[in-house]
Amino acid sequence: MLPPSIIAIDGPAASGKSTLGKKLADELGYLFFDTGVMYRAVTWIALNRGVLIPDEAAMTALAEDTEIDIRPPSQDDGRNCDILAEDQDITWEIRRPEVEAHVSQVSAYPGVRKALSAQQRRIGRRGRVVMVGRDIGTVVLPEANLKIYLDASAEERARRRYQELIERGEQAGYDKILSAMRRRDQIDSTRAVAPLRPAPDAIILDSDRLSADQVFDAILDMIR
Ligand code: DC
């Protein structure tokens, strides 16, 4: 049996979607596409150019006009791919706390979502892709052959994000990360357009109780 050609993985921040998605894509020889990087890139560009984040019209124009390039990793520093915009490598810039603080607001703008979802759909429909995000199974690619919703408690996800930052040598405080995580969950799941929720036909997995390898093995078993 052929593996599903379009695999959608949705879920809240730091639930393990990217780790699972990258492993699955490598195993199947598929493209790995983390759609969150596009929202992050638009947010970073706005901050860099001094575009006001609350200005919805300006943010929409930015999302419509900006070219974000996603390429295979050029460096072995833990990245899954290179994110390029404004003639520079912004792979790690888009993970900075300033971006984290504003990206949920940016991703709630319907015009921004429309522009970025169209690009994501175009890439996803080519098939042989593992696409990761919040609304892939519900809005971007409802035709996906396999939909996974990866969940985990806010405490566990904050612990993982804290660990990641410390390992990259950055300053971090667990309590601050946890409250930011809860705030983002709230915005992502209550926004009017494409809120975070599992598709009715998604397989729901809770990664609090499963290691990354266990989640991967469970999905691979399902595929095979
Ligand atoms: O997965 P992430 O933390 O990199 O996502 C960054 C933000 O983008 C997050 O606030 C939710 C939003 N996002 C979205 O709304 N839809 C997607 N398909 C992917 C991300």
Coordinates of N, CA and C and ligand atoms in Angstrom, one line a residue:
M1 N 0.8 -1.2 0.0 CA 0.0 0.0 0.0 C 0.9 1.3 0.0
L2 N 0.5 2.2 -0.8 CA 1.3 3.5 -0.9 C 1.0 4.3 0.4
P3 N 2.0 5.0 0.9 CA 1.7 5.9 2.1 C 0.9 7.1 1.6
P4 N 0.1 7.7 2.5 CA -0.7 8.8 2.1 C 0.2 9.9 1.6
S5 N -0.3 10.6 0.5 CA 0.5 11.5 -0.2 C 0.6 12.9 0.5
I6 N -0.5 13.3 1.1 CA -0.6 14.5 1.9 C -0.8 14.2 3.3
I7 N 0.2 14.6 4.2 CA 0.0 14.3 5.6 C -0.1 15.7 6.3
A8 N -1.2 15.9 7.1 CA -1.3 17.2 7.8 C -1.1 16.9 9.3
I9 N -0.3 17.7 9.9 CA -0.1 17.6 11.3 C -0.4 19.0 12.0
D10 N -1.5 19.0 12.8 CA -1.8 20.3 13.5 C -1.7 20.1 15.0
G11 N -1.8 21.2 15.7 CA -1.7 21.1 17.2 C -1.1 22.4 17.7
P12 N -1.2 22.6 19.0 CA -0.7 23.8 19.7 C 0.8 24.0 19.6
A13 N 1.3 25.1 20.0 CA 2.8 25.4 20.0 C 3.5 24.4 20.8
A14 N 4.7 23.9 20.3 CA 5.6 23.0 21.0 C 5.0 21.7 21.5
S15 N 4.0 21.2 20.7 CA 3.4 19.9 21.0 C 4.2 18.8 20.4
G16 N 5.2 19.1 19.6 CA 6.1 18.1 19.0 C 5.8 17.9 17.5
K17 N 5.0 18.8 16.9 CA 4.6 18.6 15.5 C 5.8 18.6 14.6
S18 N 6.7 19.6 14.8 CA 7.8 19.7 13.8 C 8.8 18.5 13.9
T19 N 9.0 18.0 15.2 CA 9.9 16.8 15.3 C 9.3 15.6 14.6
L20 N 8.0 15.4 14.9 CA 7.3 14.3 14.2 C 7.2 14.5 12.7
G21 N 6.9 15.7 12.3 CA 6.8 15.9 10.8 C 8.1 15.7 10.1
K22 N 9.1 16.2 10.7 CA 10.5 16.1 10.0 C 10.9 14.6 9.9
K23 N 10.6 13.9 11.0 CA 11.0 12.5 11.0 C 10.2 11.7 10.0
L24 N 8.9 12.0 9.9 CA 8.0 11.3 9.0 C 8.5 11.6 7.5
A25 N 8.7 12.9 7.3 CA 9.1 13.4 5.9 C 10.4 12.7 5.5
D26 N 11.4 12.6 6.4 CA 12.7 12.0 6.1 C 12.4 10.5 5.8
E27 N 11.6 9.9 6.6 CA 11.4 8.4 6.5 C 10.7 8.1 5.1
L28 N 9.8 9.0 4.7 CA 9.0 8.7 3.5 C 9.6 9.4 2.3
G29 N 10.6 10.2 2.5 CA 11.2 10.9 1.3 C 10.3 12.0 0.8
Y30 N 9.6 12.7 1.8 CA 8.6 13.7 1.4 C 9.2 15.1 1.8
L31 N 8.6 16.1 1.3 CA 8.9 17.5 1.6 C 8.4 17.8 3.0
F32 N 9.2 18.4 3.9 CA 8.7 18.8 5.2 C 8.4 20.3 5.1
F33 N 7.2 20.7 5.5 CA 6.9 22.1 5.4 C 6.2 22.6 6.7
D34 N 6.9 23.4 7.5 CA 6.3 23.9 8.7 C 5.7 25.3 8.4
T35 N 4.4 25.4 8.3 CA 3.8 26.6 7.9 C 3.9 27.7 8.9
G36 N 4.1 27.4 10.1 CA 4.3 28.5 11.2 C 5.4 29.4 10.8
V37 N 6.4 29.0 10.1 CA 7.6 29.8 9.7 C 7.1 31.0 8.9
M38 N 6.0 30.8 8.1 CA 5.6 31.9 7.2 C 5.0 33.0 8.0
Y39 N 4.2 32.7 9.0 CA 3.6 33.7 9.9 C 4.7 34.4 10.7
R40 N 5.7 33.6 11.1 CA 6.8 34.2 11.9 C 7.6 35.1 11.0
A41 N 7.8 34.7 9.7 CA 8.6 35.5 8.8 C 7.9 36.9 8.6
V42 N 6.6 36.8 8.3 CA 5.9 38.1 8.1 C 6.0 39.0 9.3
T43 N 5.9 38.4 10.5 CA 6.0 39.1 11.8 C 7.4 39.8 11.9
W44 N 8.4 39.0 11.6 CA 9.8 39.5 11.8 C 10.0 40.6 10.8
I45 N 9.5 40.5 9.5 CA 9.8 41.5 8.5 C 9.1 42.8 9.0
A46 N 7.9 42.7 9.5 CA 7.2 43.9 10.0 C 8.0 44.6 11.1
L47 N 8.5 43.8 12.1 CA 9.3 44.4 13.2 C 10.5 45.0 12.6
N48 N 11.1 44.4 11.6 CA 12.4 44.8 11.0 C 12.2 46.1 10.3
R49 N 11.1 46.2 9.6 CA 10.8 47.4 8.7 C 10.1 48.5 9.5
G50 N 9.6 48.2 10.7 CA 8.9 49.2 11.4 C 7.4 49.3 11.0
V51 N 6.9 48.3 10.4 CA 5.5 48.3 10.1 C 4.7 48.0 11.4
L52 N 3.7 48.8 11.6 CA 3.0 48.6 12.9 C 2.1 47.3 12.9
I53 N 2.4 46.4 13.9 CA 1.6 45.2 13.9 C 0.1 45.4 14.0
P54 N -0.4 46.4 14.8 CA -1.8 46.5 14.9 C -2.5 47.0 13.6
D55 N -1.7 47.5 12.6 CA -2.2 48.0 11.4 C -2.5 46.8 10.5
E56 N -3.8 46.3 10.6 CA -4.2 45.1 9.8 C -4.0 45.3 8.3
A57 N -4.3 46.4 7.8 CA -4.2 46.6 6.3 C -2.8 46.5 5.9
A58 N -1.9 47.2 6.7 CA -0.5 47.2 6.3 C 0.1 45.8 6.4
M59 N -0.3 45.0 7.5 CA 0.2 43.7 7.7 C -0.3 42.7 6.5
T60 N -1.5 43.0 6.1 CA -2.1 42.2 5.0 C -1.3 42.4 3.7
A61 N -1.0 43.7 3.4 CA -0.3 44.1 2.2 C 1.1 43.4 2.3
L62 N 1.7 43.4 3.5 CA 3.0 42.8 3.6 C 3.0 41.3 3.3
A63 N 2.0 40.7 3.8 CA 1.9 39.2 3.6 C 1.6 38.9 2.1
E64 N 0.9 39.8 1.5 CA 0.6 39.6 0.0 C 1.8 39.9 -0.8
D65 N 2.7 40.8 -0.4 CA 3.8 41.2 -1.3 C 5.1 40.6 -1.0
T66 N 5.2 40.0 0.2 CA 6.6 39.5 0.6 C 6.9 38.2 0.0
E67 N 8.1 38.0 -0.4 CA 8.5 36.7 -0.8 C 9.3 36.0 0.3
I68 N 8.8 34.9 0.7 CA 9.5 34.1 1.8 C 10.0 32.8 1.1
D69 N 11.3 32.6 1.2 CA 11.9 31.4 0.5 C 12.2 30.4 1.6
I70 N 11.8 29.2 1.3 CA 12.1 28.1 2.3 C 12.9 27.0 1.5
R71 N 14.1 26.8 1.9 CA 15.0 25.9 1.2 C 15.6 24.9 2.1
P72 N 16.2 23.8 1.5 CA 16.8 22.8 2.3 C 17.9 23.4 3.2
P73 N 18.2 22.8 4.4 CA 19.2 23.4 5.3 C 20.6 23.5 4.7
S74 N 21.2 24.7 4.9 CA 22.5 25.0 4.4 C 23.5 24.8 5.5
Q75 N 23.1 24.7 6.7 CA 24.0 24.5 7.9 C 23.5 23.5 8.8
D76 N 24.4 22.8 9.5 CA 24.1 21.8 10.4 C 24.1 22.3 11.8
D77 N 23.1 23.2 12.1 CA 23.0 23.8 13.4 C 21.6 23.6 14.1
G78 N 21.0 22.5 13.7 CA 19.7 22.1 14.3 C 18.5 22.6 13.5
R79 N 18.8 23.3 12.4 CA 17.6 23.8 11.6 C 17.1 22.7 10.7
N80 N 15.8 22.8 10.4 CA 15.1 21.8 9.5 C 15.2 22.3 8.0
C81 N 15.3 23.7 7.9 CA 15.4 24.3 6.6 C 15.9 25.7 6.8
D82 N 16.3 26.3 5.6 CA 16.7 27.7 5.7 C 15.4 28.6 5.4
I83 N 15.2 29.7 6.2 CA 14.1 30.6 5.9 C 14.8 31.9 5.4
L84 N 14.5 32.3 4.2 CA 15.1 33.5 3.6 C 14.1 34.6 3.3
A85 N 14.4 35.8 3.7 CA 13.6 36.9 3.3 C 14.4 38.2 3.4
E86 N 14.0 39.2 2.7 CA 14.8 40.5 2.7 C 16.3 40.2 2.5
D87 N 16.6 39.3 1.6 CA 18.0 39.0 1.2 C 18.8 38.5 2.4
Q88 N 18.2 38.0 3.4 CA 19.0 37.4 4.5 C 18.4 36.1 5.1
D89 N 19.3 35.4 5.8 CA 18.9 34.2 6.4 C 18.2 34.5 7.8
I90 N 16.9 34.3 7.9 CA 16.2 34.7 9.1 C 15.8 33.4 9.9
T91 N 16.4 32.3 9.6 CA 16.0 31.0 10.3 C 15.9 31.1 11.8
W92 N 16.9 31.7 12.4 CA 16.8 31.8 13.9 C 16.2 33.1 14.4
E93 N 16.2 34.1 13.5 CA 15.6 35.4 13.9 C 14.1 35.2 14.2
I94 N 13.5 34.4 13.4 CA 12.0 34.2 13.6 C 11.6 33.4 14.8
R95 N 12.6 32.9 15.5 CA 12.4 32.2 16.8 C 12.5 33.1 18.0
R96 N 12.9 34.4 17.8 CA 13.2 35.3 18.9 C 11.9 35.7 19.6
P97 N 12.1 36.1 20.9 CA 10.9 36.4 21.8 C 10.0 37.5 21.2
E98 N 10.6 38.5 20.5 CA 9.8 39.6 20.0 C 8.8 39.0 18.9
V99 N 9.3 38.1 18.2 CA 8.4 37.5 17.1 C 7.4 36.6 17.8
E100 N 7.8 35.8 18.8 CA 6.8 35.0 19.6 C 5.7 35.9 20.2
A101 N 6.1 37.0 20.6 CA 5.1 37.9 21.3 C 4.1 38.4 20.4
H102 N 4.3 38.5 19.1 CA 3.4 39.2 18.2 C 2.8 38.2 17.1
V103 N 3.4 37.0 17.0 CA 3.0 36.2 15.8 C 1.5 35.8 15.9
S104 N 1.0 35.6 17.1 CA -0.4 35.1 17.2 C -1.4 36.2 16.7
Q105 N -1.0 37.5 17.0 CA -1.9 38.6 16.6 C -1.8 38.7 15.0
V106 N -0.6 38.5 14.5 CA -0.5 38.6 13.0 C -1.2 37.5 12.3
S107 N -1.2 36.3 12.9 CA -1.8 35.1 12.3 C -3.3 35.1 12.5
A108 N -3.8 36.0 13.3 CA -5.3 36.1 13.4 C -5.9 37.0 12.3
Y109 N -5.1 37.8 11.6 CA -5.6 38.7 10.6 C -6.1 37.9 9.3
P110 N -7.4 38.0 9.0 CA -7.9 37.2 7.9 C -7.1 37.4 6.6
G111 N -6.7 38.6 6.3 CA -6.0 38.9 5.0 C -4.7 38.2 5.0
V112 N -4.0 38.2 6.1 CA -2.7 37.6 6.2 C -2.8 36.1 6.0
R113 N -3.9 35.5 6.6 CA -4.1 34.1 6.5 C -4.4 33.7 5.1
K114 N -5.2 34.5 4.4 CA -5.6 34.2 3.1 C -4.4 34.2 2.2
A115 N -3.5 35.2 2.3 CA -2.3 35.2 1.4 C -1.4 34.0 1.7
L116 N -1.2 33.7 3.0 CA -0.2 32.7 3.3 C -0.8 31.3 3.0
S117 N -2.1 31.1 3.3 CA -2.8 29.8 3.0 C -2.7 29.5 1.6
A118 N -2.9 30.5 0.7 CA -2.9 30.2 -0.7 C -1.5 29.7 -1.2
Q119 N -0.4 30.2 -0.6 CA 0.9 29.7 -0.9 C 1.1 28.3 -0.4
Q120 N 0.6 28.1 0.8 CA 0.8 26.8 1.4 C 0.0 25.7 0.6
R121 N -1.2 26.1 0.2 CA -2.0 25.1 -0.6 C -1.4 24.7 -1.9
R122 N -0.8 25.7 -2.5 CA -0.1 25.5 -3.8 C 1.0 24.5 -3.6
I123 N 1.8 24.6 -2.6 CA 2.9 23.7 -2.3 C 2.3 22.3 -1.9
G124 N 1.3 22.3 -1.0 CA 0.8 21.1 -0.5 C 0.1 20.2 -1.5
R125 N -0.5 20.8 -2.5 CA -1.3 20.0 -3.5 C -0.4 19.3 -4.4
R126 N 0.9 19.6 -4.4 CA 1.8 18.8 -5.3 C 2.0 17.4 -4.7
G127 N 1.7 17.2 -3.4 CA 1.7 15.9 -2.8 C 3.1 15.5 -2.3
R128 N 3.2 14.3 -1.7 CA 4.4 13.9 -1.1 C 5.0 14.9 -0.2
V129 N 4.1 15.3 0.7 CA 4.4 16.4 1.6 C 3.9 16.1 3.1
V130 N 4.7 16.5 4.0 CA 4.2 16.5 5.4 C 4.1 18.0 5.8
M131 N 2.9 18.5 6.0 CA 2.7 19.9 6.3 C 2.2 20.1 7.7
V132 N 2.9 21.0 8.4 CA 2.6 21.2 9.9 C 2.1 22.6 10.1
G133 N 1.1 22.7 11.0 CA 0.5 24.0 11.3 C -0.6 23.9 12.4
R134 N -1.6 24.8 12.2 CA -2.7 24.9 13.1 C -4.0 24.5 12.4
D135 N -4.1 24.8 11.0 CA -5.3 24.7 10.3 C -5.1 23.9 9.0
I136 N -4.1 23.0 9.0 CA -3.8 22.3 7.7 C -4.9 21.3 7.4
G137 N -5.3 20.5 8.4 CA -6.4 19.5 8.1 C -7.7 20.1 8.0
T138 N -7.9 21.3 8.6 CA -9.3 21.9 8.6 C -9.5 22.9 7.4
V139 N -8.5 23.7 7.1 CA -8.7 24.7 6.1 C -7.7 24.7 4.9
V140 N -6.5 24.5 5.2 CA -5.5 24.6 4.1 C -5.6 23.4 3.1
L141 N -5.6 22.2 3.7 CA -5.7 21.0 2.9 C -6.7 20.0 3.5
P142 N -8.0 20.3 3.5 CA -8.9 19.4 4.1 C -9.0 18.0 3.3
E143 N -8.4 18.0 2.1 CA -8.3 16.8 1.4 C -7.1 15.9 1.8
A144 N -6.4 16.3 2.8 CA -5.2 15.5 3.2 C -5.6 14.1 3.5
N145 N -4.7 13.1 3.1 CA -5.1 11.7 3.2 C -4.9 11.2 4.7
L146 N -4.0 11.9 5.4 CA -3.8 11.5 6.8 C -3.8 12.8 7.6
K147 N -4.6 12.9 8.7 CA -4.6 14.1 9.5 C -4.3 13.7 10.9
I148 N -3.3 14.4 11.5 CA -2.9 14.1 12.9 C -3.0 15.4 13.7
Y149 N -3.6 15.3 14.9 CA -3.7 16.4 15.8 C -2.9 16.0 17.0
L150 N -1.7 16.7 17.2 CA -0.8 16.4 18.2 C -1.0 17.4 19.4
D151 N -1.4 16.9 20.5 CA -1.7 17.7 21.7 C -0.7 17.5 22.8
A152 N -0.7 18.4 23.8 CA 0.1 18.2 25.0 C -0.3 19.3 25.9
S153 N -0.1 19.1 27.2 CA -0.5 20.2 28.2 C 0.4 21.4 28.0
A154 N -0.1 22.5 28.5 CA 0.7 23.8 28.4 C 2.0 23.7 29.2
E155 N 1.9 23.0 30.3 CA 3.1 22.9 31.2 C 4.2 22.1 30.5
E156 N 3.8 21.0 29.9 CA 4.8 20.2 29.2 C 5.4 20.9 28.0
R157 N 4.5 21.6 27.3 CA 5.0 22.4 26.1 C 5.9 23.5 26.5
A158 N 5.6 24.2 27.6 CA 6.5 25.3 28.1 C 7.8 24.7 28.5
R159 N 7.8 23.5 29.2 CA 9.0 22.9 29.6 C 9.9 22.6 28.4
R160 N 9.3 22.1 27.3 CA 10.1 21.8 26.1 C 10.7 23.1 25.5
R161 N 9.9 24.1 25.4 CA 10.3 25.4 24.8 C 11.5 26.0 25.6
Y162 N 11.3 25.9 26.9 CA 12.4 26.4 27.8 C 13.7 25.7 27.6
Q163 N 13.6 24.3 27.5 CA 14.8 23.5 27.3 C 15.4 23.8 25.9
E164 N 14.6 24.0 24.9 CA 15.2 24.4 23.6 C 16.0 25.7 23.6
L165 N 15.4 26.7 24.3 CA 16.1 28.0 24.4 C 17.4 27.9 25.2
I166 N 17.4 27.2 26.3 CA 18.6 27.0 27.1 C 19.6 26.3 26.3
E167 N 19.2 25.2 25.6 CA 20.2 24.5 24.8 C 20.8 25.3 23.7
R168 N 20.1 26.3 23.2 CA 20.6 27.2 22.2 C 21.4 28.4 22.8
G169 N 21.6 28.3 24.2 CA 22.4 29.3 24.9 C 21.7 30.6 25.1
E170 N 20.3 30.6 25.0 CA 19.6 31.9 25.2 C 19.1 32.0 26.6
Q171 N 18.8 33.2 27.1 CA 18.2 33.4 28.4 C 16.7 33.0 28.3
A172 N 16.2 32.3 29.4 CA 14.8 32.0 29.4 C 14.3 31.8 30.8
G173 N 13.0 32.0 31.0 CA 12.4 31.8 32.3 C 11.1 31.0 32.1
Y174 N 11.0 29.9 32.8 CA 9.9 28.9 32.6 C 8.5 29.6 32.8
D175 N 8.4 30.4 33.9 CA 7.1 30.9 34.2 C 6.6 31.9 33.1
K176 N 7.6 32.7 32.6 CA 7.3 33.6 31.5 C 6.8 32.9 30.2
I177 N 7.6 31.8 30.0 CA 7.3 31.0 28.7 C 5.9 30.4 28.9
L178 N 5.6 29.9 30.1 CA 4.2 29.2 30.3 C 3.1 30.2 30.1
S179 N 3.3 31.4 30.6 CA 2.1 32.4 30.5 C 2.0 32.8 29.1
A180 N 3.2 33.0 28.3 CA 3.1 33.4 26.9 C 2.5 32.3 26.1
M181 N 2.8 31.0 26.5 CA 2.2 29.9 25.8 C 0.7 29.9 25.9
R182 N 0.2 30.1 27.2 CA -1.2 30.1 27.4 C -1.9 31.2 26.6
R183 N -1.2 32.4 26.6 CA -1.8 33.5 25.9 C -1.9 33.2 24.4
R184 N -0.9 32.6 23.8 CA -0.9 32.2 22.4 C -2.0 31.2 22.1
D185 N -2.1 30.2 23.0 CA -3.1 29.1 22.9 C -4.5 29.8 22.8
Q186 N -4.7 30.8 23.7 CA -6.0 31.4 23.7 C -6.3 32.2 22.4
I187 N -5.3 32.9 21.9 CA -5.5 33.6 20.7 C -5.7 32.7 19.5
D188 N -4.8 31.6 19.4 CA -4.9 30.7 18.3 C -6.2 29.9 18.3
S189 N -6.8 29.6 19.4 CA -8.0 28.7 19.4 C -9.3 29.5 19.4
T190 N -9.2 30.8 19.7 CA -10.5 31.6 19.7 C -10.6 32.6 18.5
R191 N -9.6 32.6 17.7 CA -9.7 33.6 16.5 C -10.8 33.2 15.6
A192 N -11.4 34.3 14.9 CA -12.5 34.0 14.1 C -12.2 33.2 12.9
V193 N -11.1 33.3 12.3 CA -10.7 32.6 11.1 C -9.8 31.5 11.4
A194 N -10.1 30.3 10.9 CA -9.3 29.1 11.0 C -8.7 28.9 12.5
P195 N -9.6 28.8 13.5 CA -9.0 28.6 14.8 C -8.4 27.2 15.0
L196 N -7.5 27.1 15.9 CA -6.9 25.8 16.2 C -7.9 24.9 16.7
R197 N -8.1 23.8 16.0 CA -9.0 22.7 16.5 C -8.7 21.5 15.6
P198 N -9.0 20.3 16.1 CA -8.8 19.1 15.3 C -9.8 19.0 14.2
A199 N -9.4 18.5 13.0 CA -10.4 18.2 12.0 C -11.3 17.0 12.5
P200 N -12.5 16.9 12.1 CA -13.4 15.8 12.6 C -12.8 14.4 12.3
D201 N -12.0 14.3 11.2 CA -11.4 13.0 10.8 C -9.9 12.9 11.2
A202 N -9.5 13.8 12.2 CA -8.1 13.7 12.6 C -7.8 12.6 13.6
I203 N -6.7 12.1 13.6 CA -6.2 11.2 14.7 C -5.6 12.0 15.8
I204 N -6.2 11.9 17.0 CA -5.7 12.8 18.1 C -4.7 12.1 19.0
L205 N -3.5 12.6 19.2 CA -2.5 12.0 20.0 C -2.1 13.0 21.1
D206 N -1.9 12.5 22.3 CA -1.5 13.3 23.4 C 0.0 13.0 23.7
S207 N 0.9 14.0 23.4 CA 2.3 13.7 23.5 C 2.8 13.9 24.9
D208 N 2.0 14.2 25.9 CA 2.4 14.3 27.3 C 2.9 12.9 27.8
R209 N 2.1 11.9 27.3 CA 2.4 10.5 27.8 C 3.2 9.7 26.9
L210 N 3.6 10.3 25.7 CA 4.4 9.5 24.7 C 5.7 10.3 24.4
S211 N 6.8 9.5 24.2 CA 8.0 10.2 23.8 C 7.9 10.5 22.3
A212 N 8.8 11.3 21.8 CA 8.8 11.6 20.4 C 8.9 10.3 19.5
D213 N 9.7 9.4 20.0 CA 9.9 8.1 19.3 C 8.6 7.3 19.3
Q214 N 7.9 7.3 20.4 CA 6.7 6.5 20.5 C 5.6 7.1 19.6
V215 N 5.5 8.4 19.5 CA 4.6 9.1 18.6 C 4.9 8.7 17.2
F216 N 6.2 8.8 16.8 CA 6.6 8.5 15.5 C 6.3 7.1 15.1
D217 N 6.6 6.1 16.0 CA 6.4 4.7 15.7 C 4.9 4.4 15.6
A218 N 4.1 5.1 16.4 CA 2.6 4.9 16.3 C 2.1 5.3 15.0
I219 N 2.6 6.4 14.5 CA 2.1 7.0 13.2 C 2.6 6.1 12.0
L220 N 3.9 5.7 12.1 CA 4.4 4.9 11.1 C 3.7 3.5 11.0
D221 N 3.3 3.0 12.1 CA 2.5 1.7 12.2 C 1.2 1.9 11.4
M222 N 0.6 3.1 11.7 CA -0.7 3.4 11.1 C -0.6 3.5 9.6
I223 N 0.5 4.1 9.2 CA 0.7 4.3 7.7 C 0.9 3.0 7.0
R224 N 1.7 2.1 7.7 CA 2.0 0.9 7.1 C 1.0 -0.2 7.3
Ligands
DC1 O1 4.0 26.6 15.0 P1 4.6 28.0 15.3 O2 4.7 28.3 16.8 O3 5.8 28.3 14.6 O4 3.5 29.0 14.8 C1 3.6 30.4 14.9 C2 2.3 31.1 14.9 O5 1.6 31.0 13.7 C3 1.3 30.6 16.0 O6 0.8 31.7 16.8 C4 0.1 30.1 15.2 C5 0.3 30.5 13.8 N1 0.0 29.5 12.8 C6 -1.2 29.5 12.3 O7 -2.1 30.3 12.7 N2 -1.5 28.6 11.3 C7 -0.6 27.8 10.8 N3 -0.9 26.9 9.8 C8 0.7 27.8 11.4 C9 1.0 28.7 12.4

